[in-house]
Amino acid sequence: MSTINFAAREINCKIVYYGPGVAGKTVNLKYVFSKVPEKLRGEMVSLETEDERTLFFDFMPLELGSVQGFKTRFHLYTVPGQVFYNASRKLILRGVDGIVFVADSAPERLRANAESMRNLRENLAEHGVDMATLPIVLQINKRDIPGALPVEVIRSVIDPQKRLPVIEAEAINGKGVFESLKLASKLVLDRLSKTG
Amino acid sequence: MIEPTLALYGDAYERVDRHLEELLQNTGVRYCLLVDRKGFVLSHKEAIWAPRPPALDSVATLVASNAAATSALANMLGEKAFSEQIHQGENGTLYVEAVGEDSLLTLIFDSTVPLGRVKVQTKKAVAEVAAILDELKDAPPVEFDEDFSKGASALLDDLLG
């Protein structure tokens, strides 16, 4: 759960971008980084391999401003998507408050989407987090590629019960990037103020 | 209803702050941070004479991730956790010591400062800070009302359109 720091009157929330390899998680973060005014964001930390694939995580702090006297901040992370990096992927999920699941529209990545979602469920369970209570936004990315599968087909594989909000995106040109982040952040903050 | 993992309330926070300040004075380190295991800075102090520190958000995130990775290693080796990490470079040292279950005390200092002394002082501070954090476990939960949600929403609209 969010870390609340009363002396500094800060609320810190953690949002993680999850999804299969090369679905566009880092691209999402880089777009946010490039478009948000400098005074509202910190440095971006990327631990990547030589060919720019995420090895451990990307990280970027984002200042929202003050709500009721509390300085509210988001820490945005991406995980490495490659199947064999699960040990480090699991570490990044520690204390997560909200998730943006970035799915790939390419037909040959349909199965990878499903596997990544299953892997997310398993990793959250290990942290003792119930997927049903965690804010999760489904971003269907790469809508612009030739042969992109229909959204409903992708959704039927990763969210058959249609529980998650869906946003279509072309992260490479920024389409849907802010919408996804905004929705995930909103769900996290709404959850903060839910009583009972 | 939210249950923060660590909520540093006014009085307790000040006491933690005092311990960090004392540690800074007694050891001659440059920077001293208390970060939680999720990578958030809970409190930080810097020596007056020290140059401007690197981005503390980045430091906290990397220290927490590093601790997470090494504790996964510890588990693989049949240990519950490694309680301390020491990284020594040519010009200085990064020293991290676990405080209770949820946070990490991080000290950054240059090679003129003897590691032995830092360790002795840090162990003392860790015990004191851990006791304070332990008290906070029973702190009443925080409540935010609907206005909080509305205010936050408006800010999100401003930021992300």
PDB file of C-alpha atoms in Angstrom, chain B:
ATOM      1  CA  MET B   1      -9.389   1.800   3.495  1.00  0.00           C
ATOM      2  CA  ILE B   2      -5.669   2.094   3.131  1.00  0.00           C
ATOM      3  CA  GLU B   3      -3.083   0.631   5.432  1.00  0.00           C
ATOM      4  CA  PRO B   4       0.211   2.369   4.871  1.00  0.00           C
ATOM      5  CA  THR B   5       3.209   0.126   5.397  1.00  0.00           C
ATOM      6  CA  LEU B   6       4.992   2.928   7.161  1.00  0.00           C
ATOM      7  CA  ALA B   7       3.470   6.152   8.261  1.00  0.00           C
ATOM      8  CA  LEU B   8       5.920   8.454   9.953  1.00  0.00           C
ATOM      9  CA  TYR B   9       3.804  10.636  12.202  1.00  0.00           C
ATOM     10  CA  GLY B  10       4.916  14.015  13.491  1.00  0.00           C
ATOM     11  CA  ASP B  11       6.527  13.218  16.810  1.00  0.00           C
ATOM     12  CA  ALA B  12       7.961   9.858  15.782  1.00  0.00           C
ATOM     13  CA  TYR B  13       9.235  11.367  12.600  1.00  0.00           C
ATOM     14  CA  GLU B  14      11.064  14.056  14.509  1.00  0.00           C
ATOM     15  CA  ARG B  15      12.682  11.455  16.708  1.00  0.00           C
ATOM     16  CA  VAL B  16      13.832   9.494  13.657  1.00  0.00           C
ATOM     17  CA  ASP B  17      15.140  12.708  12.207  1.00  0.00           C
ATOM     18  CA  ARG B  18      17.128  13.448  15.358  1.00  0.00           C
ATOM     19  CA  HIS B  19      18.779  10.034  15.244  1.00  0.00           C
ATOM     20  CA  LEU B  20      19.787  10.552  11.632  1.00  0.00           C
ATOM     21  CA  GLU B  21      21.172  13.984  12.446  1.00  0.00           C
ATOM     22  CA  GLU B  22      23.152  12.539  15.353  1.00  0.00           C
ATOM     23  CA  LEU B  23      24.513   9.774  13.150  1.00  0.00           C
ATOM     24  CA  LEU B  24      25.598  12.337  10.592  1.00  0.00           C
ATOM     25  CA  GLN B  25      27.408  14.365  13.272  1.00  0.00           C
ATOM     26  CA  ASN B  26      29.078  11.371  14.922  1.00  0.00           C
ATOM     27  CA  THR B  27      30.359   9.690  11.794  1.00  0.00           C
ATOM     28  CA  GLY B  28      31.258  12.457   9.360  1.00  0.00           C
ATOM     29  CA  VAL B  29      29.320  10.878   6.495  1.00  0.00           C
ATOM     30  CA  ARG B  30      27.994  13.013   3.655  1.00  0.00           C
ATOM     31  CA  TYR B  31      24.430  11.803   3.329  1.00  0.00           C
ATOM     32  CA  CYS B  32      22.186   9.677   5.421  1.00  0.00           C
ATOM     33  CA  LEU B  33      18.804   8.399   4.167  1.00  0.00           C
ATOM     34  CA  LEU B  34      16.060   6.258   5.558  1.00  0.00           C
ATOM     35  CA  VAL B  35      14.281   4.573   2.642  1.00  0.00           C
ATOM     36  CA  ASP B  36      11.546   1.977   2.663  1.00  0.00           C
ATOM     37  CA  ARG B  37      11.900  -1.281   0.812  1.00  0.00           C
ATOM     38  CA  LYS B  38       9.606  -0.031  -1.927  1.00  0.00           C
ATOM     39  CA  GLY B  39      12.142   2.648  -2.775  1.00  0.00           C
ATOM     40  CA  PHE B  40      10.548   5.716  -1.189  1.00  0.00           C
ATOM     41  CA  VAL B  41      12.607   8.218   0.779  1.00  0.00           C
ATOM     42  CA  LEU B  42      11.203   8.434   4.306  1.00  0.00           C
ATOM     43  CA  SER B  43      13.721  10.893   5.660  1.00  0.00           C
ATOM     44  CA  HIS B  44      17.108  12.240   4.675  1.00  0.00           C
ATOM     45  CA  LYS B  45      19.920  14.352   6.066  1.00  0.00           C
ATOM     46  CA  GLU B  46      22.976  15.815   4.419  1.00  0.00           C
ATOM     47  CA  ALA B  47      26.121  17.268   5.957  1.00  0.00           C
ATOM     48  CA  ILE B  48      26.363  21.046   5.582  1.00  0.00           C
ATOM     49  CA  TRP B  49      29.807  20.783   4.019  1.00  0.00           C
ATOM     50  CA  ALA B  50      28.850  18.070   1.519  1.00  0.00           C
ATOM     51  CA  PRO B  51      28.316  18.829  -2.159  1.00  0.00           C
ATOM     52  CA  ARG B  52      24.780  18.643  -3.510  1.00  0.00           C
ATOM     53  CA  PRO B  53      23.682  14.992  -3.366  1.00  0.00           C
ATOM     54  CA  PRO B  54      22.742  12.975  -6.467  1.00  0.00           C
ATOM     55  CA  ALA B  55      18.992  12.551  -7.189  1.00  0.00           C
ATOM     56  CA  LEU B  56      17.781  10.996  -3.940  1.00  0.00           C
ATOM     57  CA  ASP B  57      14.724   9.408  -5.574  1.00  0.00           C
ATOM     58  CA  SER B  58      17.053   7.506  -7.868  1.00  0.00           C
ATOM     59  CA  VAL B  59      19.385   6.580  -5.002  1.00  0.00           C
ATOM     60  CA  ALA B  60      16.477   5.274  -2.912  1.00  0.00           C
ATOM     61  CA  THR B  61      15.054   3.238  -5.790  1.00  0.00           C
ATOM     62  CA  LEU B  62      18.397   1.655  -6.635  1.00  0.00           C
ATOM     63  CA  VAL B  63      19.222   0.923  -2.988  1.00  0.00           C
ATOM     64  CA  ALA B  64      15.822  -0.719  -2.449  1.00  0.00           C
ATOM     65  CA  SER B  65      16.085  -2.752  -5.660  1.00  0.00           C
ATOM     66  CA  ASN B  66      19.582  -3.798  -4.766  1.00  0.00           C
ATOM     67  CA  ALA B  67      18.400  -4.895  -1.317  1.00  0.00           C
ATOM     68  CA  ALA B  68      15.513  -6.781  -2.923  1.00  0.00           C
ATOM     69  CA  ALA B  69      17.848  -8.576  -5.315  1.00  0.00           C
ATOM     70  CA  THR B  70      20.366  -9.479  -2.607  1.00  0.00           C
ATOM     71  CA  SER B  71      17.648 -10.730  -0.278  1.00  0.00           C
ATOM     72  CA  ALA B  72      16.371 -12.988  -3.064  1.00  0.00           C
ATOM     73  CA  LEU B  73      19.961 -14.234  -3.295  1.00  0.00           C
ATOM     74  CA  ALA B  74      20.053 -14.712   0.475  1.00  0.00           C
ATOM     75  CA  ASN B  75      16.939 -16.866   0.271  1.00  0.00           C
ATOM     76  CA  MET B  76      18.521 -19.002  -2.437  1.00  0.00           C
ATOM     77  CA  LEU B  77      21.480 -19.540  -0.132  1.00  0.00           C
ATOM     78  CA  GLY B  78      19.274 -20.545   2.762  1.00  0.00           C
ATOM     79  CA  GLU B  79      19.580 -17.232   4.614  1.00  0.00           C
ATOM     80  CA  LYS B  80      16.558 -15.241   5.739  1.00  0.00           C
ATOM     81  CA  ALA B  81      18.195 -12.014   4.594  1.00  0.00           C
ATOM     82  CA  PHE B  82      21.501 -10.191   4.423  1.00  0.00           C
ATOM     83  CA  SER B  83      21.310  -7.442   7.006  1.00  0.00           C
ATOM     84  CA  GLU B  84      23.941  -5.162   5.507  1.00  0.00           C
ATOM     85  CA  GLN B  85      25.424  -4.196   2.174  1.00  0.00           C
ATOM     86  CA  ILE B  86      28.725  -2.431   1.724  1.00  0.00           C
ATOM     87  CA  HIS B  87      29.818  -1.078  -1.633  1.00  0.00           C
ATOM     88  CA  GLN B  88      33.283   0.389  -1.709  1.00  0.00           C
ATOM     89  CA  GLY B  89      34.623   2.394  -4.611  1.00  0.00           C
ATOM     90  CA  GLU B  90      37.807   4.329  -5.170  1.00  0.00           C
ATOM     91  CA  ASN B  91      36.565   7.529  -3.583  1.00  0.00           C
ATOM     92  CA  GLY B  92      33.843   6.481  -1.245  1.00  0.00           C
ATOM     93  CA  THR B  93      31.466   3.989   0.243  1.00  0.00           C
ATOM     94  CA  LEU B  94      27.770   3.206   0.209  1.00  0.00           C
ATOM     95  CA  TYR B  95      26.685   1.421   3.349  1.00  0.00           C
ATOM     96  CA  VAL B  96      23.180   0.016   3.806  1.00  0.00           C
ATOM     97  CA  GLU B  97      21.811  -1.556   6.952  1.00  0.00           C
ATOM     98  CA  ALA B  98      18.305  -3.014   7.329  1.00  0.00           C
ATOM     99  CA  VAL B  99      16.058  -1.351   9.907  1.00  0.00           C
ATOM    100  CA  GLY B 100      13.305  -3.751  10.953  1.00  0.00           C
ATOM    101  CA  GLU B 101      11.332  -5.411   8.177  1.00  0.00           C
ATOM    102  CA  ASP B 102      10.430  -2.476   5.992  1.00  0.00           C
ATOM    103  CA  SER B 103      13.202   0.045   5.748  1.00  0.00           C
ATOM    104  CA  LEU B 104      16.864   0.571   5.026  1.00  0.00           C
ATOM    105  CA  LEU B 105      19.306   3.036   6.512  1.00  0.00           C
ATOM    106  CA  THR B 106      21.670   4.253   3.808  1.00  0.00           C
ATOM    107  CA  LEU B 107      24.912   6.143   4.401  1.00  0.00           C
ATOM    108  CA  ILE B 108      27.130   7.652   1.762  1.00  0.00           C
ATOM    109  CA  PHE B 109      30.624   8.792   2.705  1.00  0.00           C
ATOM    110  CA  ASP B 110      34.071   9.380   1.280  1.00  0.00           C
ATOM    111  CA  SER B 111      37.215   7.350   1.802  1.00  0.00           C
ATOM    112  CA  THR B 112      38.484   9.553   4.638  1.00  0.00           C
ATOM    113  CA  VAL B 113      35.774   8.180   6.918  1.00  0.00           C
ATOM    114  CA  PRO B 114      36.643   4.874   8.621  1.00  0.00           C
ATOM    115  CA  LEU B 115      34.064   2.202   7.819  1.00  0.00           C
ATOM    116  CA  GLY B 116      34.490   0.582  11.232  1.00  0.00           C
ATOM    117  CA  ARG B 117      33.346   3.691  13.037  1.00  0.00           C
ATOM    118  CA  VAL B 118      30.384   4.146  10.719  1.00  0.00           C
ATOM    119  CA  LYS B 119      29.335   0.554  11.325  1.00  0.00           C
ATOM    120  CA  VAL B 120      29.468   0.856  15.109  1.00  0.00           C
ATOM    121  CA  GLN B 121      27.471   4.089  15.139  1.00  0.00           C
ATOM    122  CA  THR B 122      24.997   2.827  12.567  1.00  0.00           C
ATOM    123  CA  LYS B 123      24.192  -0.332  14.497  1.00  0.00           C
ATOM    124  CA  LYS B 124      23.320   1.858  17.475  1.00  0.00           C
ATOM    125  CA  ALA B 125      21.117   4.158  15.405  1.00  0.00           C
ATOM    126  CA  VAL B 126      19.425   1.205  13.696  1.00  0.00           C
ATOM    127  CA  ALA B 127      18.326  -0.214  17.034  1.00  0.00           C
ATOM    128  CA  GLU B 128      16.865   3.130  18.086  1.00  0.00           C
ATOM    129  CA  VAL B 129      15.122   3.857  14.798  1.00  0.00           C
ATOM    130  CA  ALA B 130      13.783   0.298  14.595  1.00  0.00           C
ATOM    131  CA  ALA B 131      12.173   0.767  18.005  1.00  0.00           C
ATOM    132  CA  ILE B 132      10.438   3.957  16.830  1.00  0.00           C
ATOM    133  CA  LEU B 133       9.199   2.340  13.625  1.00  0.00           C
ATOM    134  CA  ASP B 134       7.931  -0.552  15.703  1.00  0.00           C
ATOM    135  CA  GLU B 135       5.774   1.801  17.787  1.00  0.00           C
ATOM    136  CA  LEU B 136       4.279   3.160  14.580  1.00  0.00           C
ATOM    137  CA  LYS B 137       2.945  -0.241  13.597  1.00  0.00           C
ATOM    138  CA  ASP B 138      -0.022   0.384  15.889  1.00  0.00           C
ATOM    139  CA  ALA B 139      -0.676   3.899  14.636  1.00  0.00           C
ATOM    140  CA  PRO B 140      -4.298   4.544  13.678  1.00  0.00           C
ATOM    141  CA  PRO B 141      -5.067   4.151   9.979  1.00  0.00           C
ATOM    142  CA  VAL B 142      -5.229   7.233   7.825  1.00  0.00           C
ATOM    143  CA  GLU B 143      -8.498   8.339   6.342  1.00  0.00           C
ATOM    144  CA  PHE B 144      -9.098  10.418   3.277  1.00  0.00           C
ATOM    145  CA  ASP B 145     -12.516  11.629   2.255  1.00  0.00           C
ATOM    146  CA  GLU B 146     -14.222  12.191  -1.045  1.00  0.00           C
ATOM    147  CA  ASP B 147     -12.800  15.700  -1.326  1.00  0.00           C
ATOM    148  CA  PHE B 148      -9.373  14.170  -1.455  1.00  0.00           C
ATOM    149  CA  SER B 149     -10.418  12.091  -4.436  1.00  0.00           C
ATOM    150  CA  LYS B 150     -11.923  15.110  -6.177  1.00  0.00           C
ATOM    151  CA  GLY B 151      -8.885  17.260  -5.544  1.00  0.00           C
ATOM    152  CA  ALA B 152      -6.564  14.533  -6.779  1.00  0.00           C
ATOM    153  CA  SER B 153      -8.677  14.039  -9.889  1.00  0.00           C
ATOM    154  CA  ALA B 154      -8.518  17.723 -10.718  1.00  0.00           C
ATOM    155  CA  LEU B 155      -4.737  17.665 -10.401  1.00  0.00           C
ATOM    156  CA  LEU B 156      -4.523  14.613 -12.641  1.00  0.00           C
ATOM    157  CA  ASP B 157      -6.569  16.462 -15.251  1.00  0.00           C
ATOM    158  CA  ASP B 158      -4.151  19.375 -15.038  1.00  0.00           C
ATOM    159  CA  LEU B 159      -1.115  17.159 -15.370  1.00  0.00           C
ATOM    160  CA  LEU B 160      -2.259  14.656 -17.978  1.00  0.00           C
ATOM    161  CA  GLY B 161      -5.055  16.493 -19.780  1.00  0.00           C
TER     162      GLY B 161
END
